[in-house]
Short mmCIF file of C-alpha atoms in Angstrom, two decimals:
data_model
loop_
_atom_site.label_atom_id
_atom_site.label_comp_id
_atom_site.label_asym_id
_atom_site.label_seq_id
_atom_site.Cartn_x
_atom_site.Cartn_y
_atom_site.Cartn_z
CA UNK B 1 115.86 -197.32 23.63
CA UNK B 2 115.69 -195.24 26.90
CA UNK B 3 118.48 -195.51 29.48
CA UNK B 4 119.08 -194.98 33.21
CA UNK B 5 122.55 -194.16 34.05
CA UNK B 6 124.40 -193.18 37.21
CA UNK B 7 127.39 -190.86 37.37
CA UNK B 8 130.11 -192.63 39.35
CA UNK B 9 133.91 -193.39 39.56
CA UNK B 10 133.83 -195.14 36.29
CA UNK B 11 132.58 -192.17 34.31
CA UNK B 12 128.93 -193.48 34.19
CA UNK B 13 127.50 -196.82 34.48
CA UNK B 14 124.17 -197.95 32.64
CA UNK B 15 121.93 -199.41 35.08
CA UNK B 16 118.73 -200.25 32.91
CA UNK B 17 117.75 -200.08 29.37
CA UNK B 18 114.07 -200.23 28.38
CA UNK B 19 111.57 -199.43 25.76
CA UNK B 20 108.02 -198.06 26.77
CA UNK B 21 106.40 -201.23 25.11
CA UNK B 22 108.43 -203.72 27.19
CA UNK B 23 106.89 -204.23 30.53
CA UNK B 24 109.59 -206.33 32.06
CA UNK B 25 112.32 -203.97 30.95
CA UNK B 26 110.42 -200.99 32.46
CA UNK B 27 109.74 -202.95 35.64
CA UNK B 28 113.53 -203.73 36.08
CA UNK B 29 114.25 -200.01 35.35
CA UNK B 30 111.89 -198.76 37.83
CA UNK B 31 113.33 -201.20 40.27
CA UNK B 32 117.04 -199.85 39.74
CA UNK B 33 115.77 -196.35 39.83
CA UNK B 34 114.02 -196.63 43.33
CA UNK B 35 117.14 -198.48 44.59
CA UNK B 36 119.29 -195.72 43.58
CA UNK B 37 117.11 -193.01 45.01
CA UNK B 38 116.89 -194.96 48.21
CA UNK B 39 120.91 -194.82 48.16
CA UNK B 40 120.76 -190.90 48.04
CA UNK B 41 121.00 -190.21 44.34
CA UNK B 42 118.85 -187.67 42.63
CA UNK B 43 117.36 -188.23 39.15
CA UNK B 44 117.45 -185.76 36.46
CA UNK B 45 116.01 -185.47 32.97
CA UNK B 46 116.94 -183.16 30.30
CA UNK B 47 113.88 -181.21 29.12
CA UNK B 48 115.51 -179.05 26.28
CA UNK B 49 118.59 -177.06 25.79
CA UNK B 50 119.83 -175.50 28.95
CA UNK B 51 116.92 -177.16 31.03
CA UNK B 52 116.75 -180.08 33.24
CA UNK B 53 114.30 -181.32 35.88
CA UNK B 54 114.37 -183.70 39.10
CA UNK B 55 112.20 -186.44 38.83
CA UNK B 56 110.93 -188.65 41.87
CA UNK B 57 109.47 -191.38 39.54
CA UNK B 58 111.03 -193.02 36.54
CA UNK B 59 109.84 -191.11 33.36
CA UNK B 60 109.26 -194.12 31.20
CA UNK B 61 109.13 -191.92 28.09
CA UNK B 62 112.50 -190.13 28.61
CA UNK B 63 115.30 -191.31 26.44
CA UNK B 64 118.05 -190.57 29.16
CA UNK B 65 117.59 -190.33 32.77
CA UNK B 66 120.79 -189.49 34.83
CA UNK B 67 121.43 -190.06 38.33
CA UNK B 68 123.58 -187.64 40.42
CA UNK B 69 124.63 -187.08 43.96
CA UNK B 70 123.54 -183.94 45.95
CA UNK B 71 125.70 -180.96 45.72
CA UNK B 72 126.64 -178.45 48.57
CA UNK B 73 128.65 -175.23 48.96
CA UNK B 74 132.46 -175.60 49.39
CA UNK S 1 106.01 -187.38 35.54
CA UNK S 2 106.48 -186.33 39.23
CA UNK S 3 109.08 -183.47 39.02
CA UNK S 4 110.50 -181.04 41.59
CA UNK S 5 111.10 -177.48 40.73
CA UNK S 6 113.00 -176.51 43.61
CA UNK S 7 116.71 -177.90 44.06
CA UNK S 8 116.29 -180.56 46.76
CA UNK S 9 119.62 -179.32 48.27
CA UNK S 10 118.23 -175.96 49.24
CA UNK S 11 116.50 -177.73 52.24
CA UNK S 12 120.04 -177.99 53.92
CA UNK S 13 120.38 -174.18 53.71
CA UNK S 14 116.72 -173.08 54.42
CA UNK S 15 117.90 -170.11 56.49
CA UNK S 16 119.26 -168.46 53.36
CA UNK S 17 117.17 -166.20 51.15
CA UNK S 18 116.63 -167.62 47.79
CA UNK S 19 118.78 -165.66 45.34
CA UNK S 20 117.31 -163.37 42.63
CA UNK S 21 118.51 -160.59 40.75
CA UNK S 22 117.58 -157.92 43.27
CA UNK S 23 119.48 -160.01 45.90
CA UNK S 24 122.54 -160.36 43.79
CA UNK S 25 122.63 -156.57 43.18
CA UNK S 26 122.57 -156.11 46.96
CA UNK S 27 125.11 -158.62 47.54
CA UNK S 28 127.34 -157.08 44.86
CA UNK S 29 127.05 -153.50 46.39
CA UNK S 30 128.05 -155.03 49.70
CA UNK S 31 131.07 -156.50 48.41
CA UNK S 32 132.01 -153.07 46.88
CA UNK S 33 131.38 -151.35 49.91
CA UNK S 34 133.52 -153.92 51.83
CA UNK S 35 136.35 -153.44 49.19
CA UNK S 36 136.15 -149.67 49.81
CA UNK S 37 136.30 -150.02 53.47
CA UNK S 38 139.57 -151.95 53.12
CA UNK S 39 141.16 -149.54 50.55
CA UNK S 40 139.95 -146.16 51.64
CA UNK S 41 141.59 -146.09 54.89
CA UNK S 42 145.06 -147.36 53.42
CA UNK S 43 144.94 -144.86 50.67
CA UNK S 44 143.78 -142.01 53.19
CA UNK S 45 146.58 -143.06 55.71
CA UNK S 46 149.24 -142.88 52.87
CA UNK S 47 148.17 -139.47 51.65
CA UNK S 48 148.04 -137.98 55.15
CA UNK S 49 151.59 -139.30 55.98
CA UNK S 50 153.01 -137.79 52.85
CA UNK S 51 151.22 -134.63 53.56
CA UNK S 52 152.57 -134.50 57.19
CA UNK S 53 155.92 -135.95 56.55
CA UNK S 54 157.35 -136.60 53.12
CA UNK S 55 160.08 -138.77 54.71
CA UNK S 56 157.45 -141.27 55.67
CA UNK S 57 157.38 -142.15 51.99
CA UNK S 58 158.25 -146.00 52.75
CA UNK S 59 155.34 -146.25 55.21
CA UNK S 60 153.03 -144.61 52.80
CA UNK S 61 154.13 -147.25 50.04
CA UNK S 62 153.53 -150.04 52.35
CA UNK S 63 149.96 -148.59 53.06
CA UNK S 64 149.38 -148.31 49.33
CA UNK S 65 150.55 -151.99 48.93
CA UNK S 66 148.02 -152.95 51.34
CA UNK S 67 145.34 -151.12 49.55
CA UNK S 68 146.18 -152.96 46.27
CA UNK S 69 146.87 -156.52 47.78
CA UNK S 70 143.90 -156.81 49.83
CA UNK S 71 141.33 -156.80 46.82
CA UNK S 72 143.79 -158.82 44.96
CA UNK S 73 143.39 -161.58 47.63
CA UNK S 74 139.79 -161.49 47.48
CA UNK S 75 139.82 -161.91 43.76
CA UNK S 76 142.43 -164.85 44.14
CA UNK S 77 139.93 -166.42 46.59
CA UNK S 78 137.39 -166.06 43.69
CA UNK S 79 139.62 -167.53 41.03
CA UNK S 80 140.17 -170.35 43.27
CA UNK S 81 136.71 -171.72 42.90
CA UNK S 82 137.62 -172.54 39.32
CA UNK S 83 140.69 -174.33 40.20
CA UNK S 84 140.35 -178.14 39.60
CA UNK S 85 140.87 -180.07 42.82
CA UNK S 86 144.33 -181.91 43.09
CA UNK S 87 144.20 -185.52 42.16
CA UNK S 88 146.94 -187.45 44.03
CA UNK S 89 147.57 -190.01 41.57
CA UNK S 90 147.35 -187.81 38.60
CA UNK S 91 150.78 -186.48 37.37
CA UNK S 92 151.05 -183.56 34.78
CA UNK S 93 150.95 -184.95 31.26
CA UNK S 94 149.22 -188.17 32.07
CA UNK S 95 146.78 -189.19 29.42
CA UNK S 96 143.19 -189.26 30.54
CA UNK S 97 141.94 -192.37 31.99
CA UNK S 98 138.98 -194.33 30.71
CA UNK S 99 136.72 -193.02 33.33
CA UNK S 100 137.79 -189.24 32.58
CA UNK S 101 137.09 -189.95 28.95
CA UNK S 102 133.57 -191.60 29.63
CA UNK S 103 132.70 -188.65 32.02
CA UNK S 104 133.87 -186.03 29.40
CA UNK S 105 131.85 -187.91 26.74
CA UNK S 106 128.69 -187.67 28.91
CA UNK S 107 129.26 -184.01 29.62
CA UNK S 108 129.80 -183.60 25.91
CA UNK S 109 126.23 -185.16 25.46
CA UNK S 110 124.79 -182.48 27.66
CA UNK S 111 126.15 -179.40 26.16
CA UNK S 112 126.42 -177.73 22.53
CA UNK S 113 129.42 -177.89 20.17
CA UNK S 114 130.84 -174.64 21.24
CA UNK S 115 130.52 -175.35 24.85
CA UNK S 116 132.22 -178.70 24.38
CA UNK S 117 135.11 -177.10 22.46
CA UNK S 118 135.47 -174.48 25.27
CA UNK S 119 135.60 -177.21 27.81
CA UNK S 120 138.23 -179.14 25.86
CA UNK S 121 140.44 -175.68 25.95
CA UNK S 122 139.67 -174.38 29.21
CA UNK S 123 138.14 -177.00 31.45
CA UNK S 124 135.09 -174.85 32.10
CA UNK S 125 131.65 -175.19 30.63
CA UNK S 126 129.77 -172.00 29.56
CA UNK S 127 126.00 -172.13 30.59
CA UNK S 128 123.65 -169.26 29.88
CA UNK S 129 121.21 -168.47 32.58
CA UNK S 130 118.62 -165.93 33.55
CA UNK S 131 120.55 -164.31 36.05
CA UNK S 132 123.79 -164.10 33.81
CA UNK S 133 126.17 -166.36 32.19
CA UNK S 134 127.80 -169.20 34.17
CA UNK S 135 131.21 -170.65 33.86
CA UNK S 136 131.03 -173.97 35.66
CA UNK S 137 134.05 -175.80 36.90
CA UNK S 138 134.73 -178.87 39.10
CA UNK S 139 134.52 -177.31 42.25
CA UNK S 140 132.75 -174.07 41.82
CA UNK S 141 131.00 -171.84 39.23
CA UNK S 142 131.38 -168.17 38.19
CA UNK S 143 128.14 -166.10 37.54
CA UNK S 144 129.01 -163.16 35.06
CA UNK S 145 126.25 -160.64 35.82
CA UNK S 146 126.05 -157.69 33.60
CA UNK S 147 129.17 -156.56 31.66
CA UNK S 148 131.47 -155.79 34.68
CA UNK S 149 130.54 -157.93 37.75
CA UNK S 150 131.47 -161.54 38.63
CA UNK S 151 130.07 -163.60 41.43
CA UNK S 152 132.31 -166.57 42.25
CA UNK S 153 130.70 -169.37 44.10
CA UNK S 154 132.15 -172.32 45.87
CA UNK S 155 129.98 -175.55 45.17
CA UNK S 156 130.72 -179.20 44.47
CA UNK S 157 129.28 -182.65 44.79
CA UNK S 158 128.74 -183.08 48.45
CA UNK S 159 131.99 -184.42 49.86
CA UNK S 160 130.09 -186.17 52.68
CA UNK S 161 128.90 -188.56 50.14
CA UNK S 162 131.19 -191.43 50.15
CA UNK S 163 130.59 -192.09 46.50
CA UNK S 164 131.66 -188.49 45.60
CA UNK S 165 135.30 -189.52 45.97
CA UNK S 166 137.00 -190.59 42.85
CA UNK S 167 134.24 -188.99 40.55
CA UNK S 168 136.05 -188.05 37.30
CA UNK S 169 136.23 -184.22 36.29
CA UNK S 170 133.62 -184.46 33.57
CA UNK S 171 131.12 -186.07 35.93
CA UNK S 172 131.81 -183.23 38.76
CA UNK S 173 130.87 -180.51 36.12
CA UNK S 174 127.87 -182.53 34.89
CA UNK S 175 126.45 -182.83 38.59
CA UNK S 176 126.86 -179.12 38.85
CA UNK S 177 125.52 -178.22 35.27
CA UNK S 178 122.43 -180.39 35.85
CA UNK S 179 121.62 -178.81 39.25
CA UNK S 180 122.14 -175.46 37.76
CA UNK S 181 119.82 -176.23 34.82
CA UNK S 182 116.99 -177.49 37.05
CA UNK S 183 117.09 -174.57 39.50
CA UNK S 184 119.43 -171.70 38.80
CA UNK S 185 118.30 -169.54 41.73
CA UNK S 186 118.39 -172.62 43.94
CA UNK S 187 121.85 -173.55 42.79
CA UNK S 188 123.09 -169.88 43.64
CA UNK S 189 121.43 -170.22 47.16
CA UNK S 190 123.07 -173.57 47.91
CA UNK S 191 126.48 -172.31 46.79
CA UNK S 192 128.84 -170.28 49.00
CA UNK S 193 129.74 -167.02 47.62
CA UNK S 194 133.55 -166.54 47.51
CA UNK S 195 133.97 -163.32 45.79
CA UNK S 196 132.18 -160.63 44.06
CA UNK S 197 133.79 -158.00 42.15
CA UNK S 198 135.17 -156.79 38.81
CA UNK S 199 135.60 -159.36 35.99
CA UNK S 200 138.97 -157.75 35.05
CA UNK S 201 140.15 -158.31 38.61
CA UNK S 202 139.10 -161.91 38.52
CA UNK S 203 140.53 -162.41 35.11
CA UNK S 204 144.00 -161.41 36.16
CA UNK S 205 143.77 -164.13 38.86
CA UNK S 206 142.51 -167.04 36.81
CA UNK S 207 144.73 -169.61 35.20
CA UNK S 208 145.86 -168.58 31.87
CA UNK S 209 144.34 -171.49 30.11
CA UNK S 210 141.06 -170.54 31.68
CA UNK S 211 140.92 -167.04 30.69
CA UNK S 212 139.55 -167.58 27.06
CA UNK S 213 136.39 -168.72 28.67
CA UNK S 214 135.78 -165.22 30.07
CA UNK S 215 136.36 -163.81 26.66
CA UNK S 216 134.14 -166.43 25.22
CA UNK S 217 131.22 -165.13 27.64
CA UNK S 218 132.00 -161.61 26.38
CA UNK S 219 131.84 -162.39 22.91
CA UNK S 220 128.77 -164.89 22.97
CA UNK S 221 126.40 -163.44 25.70
CA UNK S 222 124.23 -160.58 25.15
CA UNK S 223 124.40 -157.77 27.63
CA UNK S 224 122.57 -159.03 30.58
CA UNK S 225 120.52 -156.37 32.23
CA UNK S 226 121.54 -156.22 35.72
CA UNK S 227 117.99 -155.05 36.59
CA UNK S 228 116.42 -158.07 35.07
CA UNK S 229 114.43 -160.25 37.55
CA UNK S 230 113.38 -163.23 35.63
CA UNK S 231 114.18 -166.45 37.34
CA UNK S 232 114.49 -169.92 35.98
#
Protein backbone atom coordinates (compact mmCIF):
# COMPACT_ATOMS: atom_id res chain seq x y z
CA UNK A 1 0.00 0.00 0.00
CA UNK A 2 1.49 3.33 -1.07
CA UNK A 3 0.94 6.52 0.89
CA UNK A 4 0.86 10.23 0.19
CA UNK A 5 1.57 12.21 3.34
CA UNK A 6 1.89 15.90 4.08
CA UNK A 7 4.06 17.29 6.87
CA UNK A 8 1.92 19.76 8.78
CA UNK A 9 1.08 21.02 12.27
CA UNK A 10 -0.32 17.62 13.25
CA UNK A 11 3.01 15.90 12.63
CA UNK A 12 1.83 14.53 9.33
CA UNK A 13 -1.45 13.79 7.61
CA UNK A 14 -2.13 10.91 5.26
CA UNK A 15 -3.85 12.36 2.21
CA UNK A 16 -4.18 9.24 0.09
CA UNK A 17 -3.44 5.55 0.08
CA UNK A 18 -3.42 3.41 -3.01
CA UNK A 19 -2.13 0.30 -4.69
CA UNK A 20 -0.91 0.45 -8.29
CA UNK A 21 -3.64 -2.00 -9.32
CA UNK A 22 -6.45 0.16 -7.99
CA UNK A 23 -7.30 2.81 -10.63
CA UNK A 24 -9.80 4.64 -8.43
CA UNK A 25 -7.31 4.86 -5.58
CA UNK A 26 -4.58 6.06 -7.91
CA UNK A 27 -6.89 8.67 -9.41
CA UNK A 28 -7.81 10.01 -5.98
CA UNK A 29 -4.13 10.09 -5.00
CA UNK A 30 -3.16 11.95 -8.17
CA UNK A 31 -5.91 14.51 -7.53
CA UNK A 32 -4.76 15.02 -3.93
CA UNK A 33 -1.14 15.24 -5.08
CA UNK A 34 -1.88 17.94 -7.66
CA UNK A 35 -4.00 19.91 -5.23
CA UNK A 36 -1.14 20.04 -2.74
CA UNK A 37 1.38 21.02 -5.39
CA UNK A 38 -0.95 23.87 -6.37
CA UNK A 39 -0.94 24.98 -2.73
CA UNK A 40 2.84 25.31 -2.85
CA UNK A 41 3.98 22.00 -1.46
CA UNK A 42 6.92 20.13 -2.94
CA UNK A 43 6.80 16.36 -3.32
CA UNK A 44 9.67 14.13 -2.26
CA UNK A 45 10.41 10.46 -2.69
CA UNK A 46 13.18 8.58 -0.91
CA UNK A 47 15.45 6.83 -3.39
CA UNK A 48 17.68 4.87 -1.05
CA UNK A 49 19.62 5.65 2.11
CA UNK A 50 20.60 9.30 2.18
CA UNK A 51 18.97 10.12 -1.14
CA UNK A 52 15.71 11.76 -2.08
CA UNK A 53 14.22 13.25 -5.21
CA UNK A 54 11.70 15.93 -5.98
CA UNK A 55 8.87 14.72 -8.17
CA UNK A 56 6.34 16.68 -10.18
CA UNK A 57 4.06 13.76 -10.92
CA UNK A 58 2.83 11.16 -8.49
CA UNK A 59 5.12 8.13 -8.70
CA UNK A 60 2.48 5.42 -8.49
CA UNK A 61 5.02 2.72 -7.63
CA UNK A 62 6.60 4.61 -4.74
CA UNK A 63 5.80 3.37 -1.26
CA UNK A 64 5.86 6.78 0.34
CA UNK A 65 5.52 10.25 -1.13
CA UNK A 66 6.12 13.11 1.29
CA UNK A 67 4.92 16.67 0.76
CA UNK A 68 7.04 19.42 2.26
CA UNK A 69 7.06 23.20 2.25
CA UNK A 70 9.83 25.22 0.59
CA UNK A 71 12.87 26.16 2.65
CA UNK A 72 14.80 29.42 2.72
CA UNK A 73 17.90 30.92 4.27
CA UNK A 74 17.22 32.32 7.72
CA UNK B 1 8.69 9.58 -12.82
CA UNK B 2 9.30 13.29 -13.51
CA UNK B 3 12.09 14.22 -11.12
CA UNK B 4 13.85 17.53 -10.47
CA UNK B 5 17.60 17.34 -9.83
CA UNK B 6 18.08 20.91 -8.65
CA UNK B 7 16.45 22.17 -5.49
CA UNK B 8 13.55 24.38 -6.67
CA UNK B 9 14.29 26.91 -3.91
CA UNK B 10 17.59 27.85 -5.59
CA UNK B 11 15.50 29.84 -8.09
CA UNK B 12 14.94 32.40 -5.32
CA UNK B 13 18.71 32.96 -4.95
CA UNK B 14 19.80 32.67 -8.56
CA UNK B 15 22.47 35.34 -8.10
CA UNK B 16 24.41 33.06 -5.75
CA UNK B 17 27.03 30.78 -7.25
CA UNK B 18 26.20 27.14 -6.63
CA UNK B 19 28.25 25.82 -3.73
CA UNK B 20 30.90 23.23 -4.43
CA UNK B 21 34.03 22.02 -2.63
CA UNK B 22 36.23 24.67 -4.22
CA UNK B 23 33.84 27.45 -3.27
CA UNK B 24 33.64 26.10 0.27
CA UNK B 25 37.43 26.20 0.56
CA UNK B 26 37.46 29.77 -0.73
CA UNK B 27 34.74 30.88 1.68
CA UNK B 28 36.55 29.18 4.54
CA UNK B 29 39.76 31.01 3.71
CA UNK B 30 37.92 34.32 3.49
CA UNK B 31 36.43 33.72 6.93
CA UNK B 32 39.89 32.93 8.30
CA UNK B 33 41.26 36.08 6.70
CA UNK B 34 38.44 38.14 8.19
CA UNK B 35 39.10 36.68 11.62
CA UNK B 36 42.80 37.51 11.33
CA UNK B 37 41.96 41.04 10.25
CA UNK B 38 39.92 41.44 13.44
CA UNK B 39 42.41 39.79 15.76
CA UNK B 40 45.80 40.94 14.50
CA UNK B 41 45.29 44.73 14.97
CA UNK B 42 44.20 44.25 18.58
CA UNK B 43 47.07 41.92 19.41
CA UNK B 44 49.53 44.24 17.66
CA UNK B 45 48.12 47.23 19.54
CA UNK B 46 48.45 45.41 22.85
CA UNK B 47 52.05 44.45 22.08
CA UNK B 48 52.94 47.95 20.97
CA UNK B 49 51.37 49.53 24.02
CA UNK B 50 53.29 47.25 26.36
CA UNK B 51 56.53 47.94 24.53
CA UNK B 52 56.02 51.71 24.66
CA UNK B 53 54.60 52.00 28.13
CA UNK B 54 54.21 49.04 30.53
CA UNK B 55 51.82 51.15 32.62
CA UNK B 56 49.37 50.82 29.72
CA UNK B 57 48.79 47.20 30.77
CA UNK B 58 45.03 47.68 31.43
CA UNK B 59 44.51 49.10 27.93
CA UNK B 60 46.59 46.30 26.43
CA UNK B 61 44.45 43.76 28.27
CA UNK B 62 41.32 45.37 26.85
CA UNK B 63 42.81 45.02 23.38
CA UNK B 64 43.58 41.35 23.97
CA UNK B 65 40.05 40.83 25.29
CA UNK B 66 38.69 42.27 22.05
CA UNK B 67 40.95 39.97 20.06
CA UNK B 68 39.47 37.02 21.92
CA UNK B 69 35.85 38.10 22.12
CA UNK B 70 35.24 38.99 18.46
CA UNK B 71 35.92 35.46 17.11
CA UNK B 72 33.90 34.06 20.00
CA UNK B 73 30.93 36.21 18.99
CA UNK B 74 31.16 34.88 15.46
CA UNK B 75 31.29 31.33 16.78
CA UNK B 76 28.26 32.04 18.94
CA UNK B 77 26.44 33.23 15.85
CA UNK B 78 27.34 29.92 14.23
CA UNK B 79 26.17 27.86 17.20
CA UNK B 80 22.88 29.75 17.23
CA UNK B 81 21.81 28.10 13.97
CA UNK B 82 21.39 24.86 15.91
CA UNK B 83 19.40 26.47 18.68
CA UNK B 84 15.78 25.32 18.45
CA UNK B 85 13.30 28.16 17.95
CA UNK B 86 11.35 29.28 20.99
CA UNK B 87 7.90 27.82 21.32
CA UNK B 88 5.69 30.23 23.24
CA UNK B 89 3.42 27.57 24.68
CA UNK B 90 6.04 24.97 25.52
CA UNK B 91 7.38 25.11 29.05
CA UNK B 92 10.48 23.28 30.16
CA UNK B 93 9.75 19.71 31.17
CA UNK B 94 6.43 19.60 29.31
CA UNK B 95 5.86 16.17 27.75
CA UNK B 96 5.94 16.17 23.94
CA UNK B 97 2.61 16.71 22.25
CA UNK B 98 1.03 14.13 19.95
CA UNK B 99 2.08 16.14 16.90
CA UNK B 100 5.67 16.27 18.17
CA UNK B 101 5.66 12.51 18.66
CA UNK B 102 4.20 11.92 15.20
CA UNK B 103 6.75 14.21 13.59
CA UNK B 104 9.64 12.53 15.38
CA UNK B 105 8.23 9.17 14.31
CA UNK B 106 8.26 10.24 10.67
CA UNK B 107 11.77 11.62 11.03
CA UNK B 108 12.82 8.32 12.58
CA UNK B 109 11.51 6.50 9.52
CA UNK B 110 13.75 8.65 7.32
CA UNK B 111 17.00 8.01 9.18
CA UNK B 112 18.88 4.99 10.49
CA UNK B 113 19.00 3.68 14.02
CA UNK B 114 22.17 5.55 15.00
CA UNK B 115 20.87 8.87 13.70
CA UNK B 116 17.57 8.30 15.50
CA UNK B 117 19.35 7.63 18.75
CA UNK B 118 21.58 10.68 18.29
CA UNK B 119 18.53 12.85 17.59
CA UNK B 120 16.88 11.63 20.79
CA UNK B 121 19.97 12.67 22.77
CA UNK B 122 20.93 15.90 21.03
CA UNK B 123 18.00 17.09 18.92
CA UNK B 124 20.24 16.97 15.84
CA UNK B 125 20.31 14.59 12.90
CA UNK B 126 23.64 13.47 11.47
CA UNK B 127 23.63 13.14 7.69
CA UNK B 128 26.69 12.22 5.65
CA UNK B 129 27.07 14.13 2.40
CA UNK B 130 29.63 14.64 -0.33
CA UNK B 131 30.73 18.04 0.93
CA UNK B 132 31.19 16.72 4.46
CA UNK B 133 29.02 15.56 7.31
CA UNK B 134 25.94 17.57 8.22
CA UNK B 135 24.29 18.11 11.55
CA UNK B 136 20.74 19.20 10.88
CA UNK B 137 18.65 21.07 13.43
CA UNK B 138 15.27 22.76 13.30
CA UNK B 139 16.45 26.10 12.00
CA UNK B 140 19.87 25.43 10.61
CA UNK B 141 22.55 22.98 9.73
CA UNK B 142 26.27 22.66 10.32
CA UNK B 143 28.54 21.21 7.67
CA UNK B 144 31.70 19.65 9.06
CA UNK B 145 34.19 19.87 6.25
CA UNK B 146 37.46 18.09 6.77
CA UNK B 147 38.68 17.44 10.29
CA UNK B 148 38.81 20.99 11.55
CA UNK B 149 36.43 23.35 9.79
CA UNK B 150 32.71 23.90 10.33
CA UNK B 151 30.28 25.86 8.19
CA UNK B 152 27.15 26.97 10.01
CA UNK B 153 24.13 27.61 7.83
CA UNK B 154 20.94 29.33 8.80
CA UNK B 155 18.14 27.61 6.87
CA UNK B 156 14.57 26.71 7.75
CA UNK B 157 11.10 26.10 6.47
CA UNK B 158 10.22 29.31 4.67
CA UNK B 159 8.50 31.42 7.34
CA UNK B 160 6.58 33.31 4.62
CA UNK B 161 4.52 30.17 4.21
CA UNK B 162 1.54 30.51 6.52
CA UNK B 163 1.48 26.74 6.99
CA UNK B 164 5.03 26.81 8.37
CA UNK B 165 3.76 28.17 11.68
CA UNK B 166 3.11 25.43 14.17
CA UNK B 167 5.17 22.77 12.47
CA UNK B 168 6.54 20.40 15.10
CA UNK B 169 10.28 20.03 15.54
CA UNK B 170 10.63 16.64 13.83
CA UNK B 171 8.89 17.97 10.72
CA UNK B 172 11.13 21.03 10.60
CA UNK B 173 14.19 18.80 10.60
CA UNK B 174 12.60 16.41 8.08
CA UNK B 175 11.96 19.34 5.70
CA UNK B 176 15.64 20.28 5.79
CA UNK B 177 16.82 16.69 5.62
CA UNK B 178 14.78 15.89 2.52
CA UNK B 179 15.96 19.05 0.79
CA UNK B 180 19.55 18.24 1.71
CA UNK B 181 19.24 14.70 0.42
CA UNK B 182 17.79 15.77 -2.89
CA UNK B 183 20.39 18.43 -3.71
CA UNK B 184 23.20 18.99 -1.22
CA UNK B 185 24.88 21.76 -3.20
CA UNK B 186 21.54 23.50 -3.75
CA UNK B 187 20.79 23.22 -0.05
CA UNK B 188 24.10 24.92 0.83
CA UNK B 189 23.40 27.57 -1.81
CA UNK B 190 19.95 28.45 -0.48
CA UNK B 191 21.13 28.54 3.14
CA UNK B 192 22.75 31.64 4.61
CA UNK B 193 26.26 31.13 5.92
CA UNK B 194 26.40 32.41 9.49
CA UNK B 195 29.88 31.27 10.45
CA UNK B 196 32.84 29.34 9.19
CA UNK B 197 35.68 28.45 11.48
CA UNK B 198 37.29 25.91 13.72
CA UNK B 199 35.14 23.10 15.02
CA UNK B 200 36.63 23.47 18.49
CA UNK B 201 35.50 27.08 18.58
CA UNK B 202 31.98 26.08 17.56
CA UNK B 203 31.88 23.24 20.04
CA UNK B 204 32.55 25.57 22.95
CA UNK B 205 29.55 27.72 21.99
CA UNK B 206 27.13 24.86 21.39
CA UNK B 207 24.63 23.81 23.99
CA UNK B 208 26.02 21.11 26.22
CA UNK B 209 23.40 18.55 25.20
CA UNK B 210 24.25 19.07 21.52
CA UNK B 211 28.01 18.59 21.81
CA UNK B 212 27.88 14.77 21.59
CA UNK B 213 26.64 15.23 18.01
CA UNK B 214 29.99 16.79 17.06
CA UNK B 215 31.78 13.94 18.76
CA UNK B 216 29.61 11.44 16.90
CA UNK B 217 30.73 12.96 13.62
CA UNK B 218 34.34 12.57 14.66
CA UNK B 219 33.94 8.92 15.55
CA UNK B 220 31.71 8.02 12.63
CA UNK B 221 32.77 9.96 9.61
CA UNK B 222 35.79 9.17 7.53
CA UNK B 223 38.32 11.93 7.04
CA UNK B 224 36.67 13.98 4.35
CA UNK B 225 39.21 15.25 1.94
CA UNK B 226 38.79 19.00 1.78
CA UNK B 227 39.96 18.74 -1.79
CA UNK B 228 37.16 16.42 -2.86
CA UNK B 229 35.02 17.97 -5.52
CA UNK B 230 32.32 15.37 -6.00
CA UNK B 231 28.83 16.70 -5.73
CA UNK B 232 25.58 15.00 -4.95
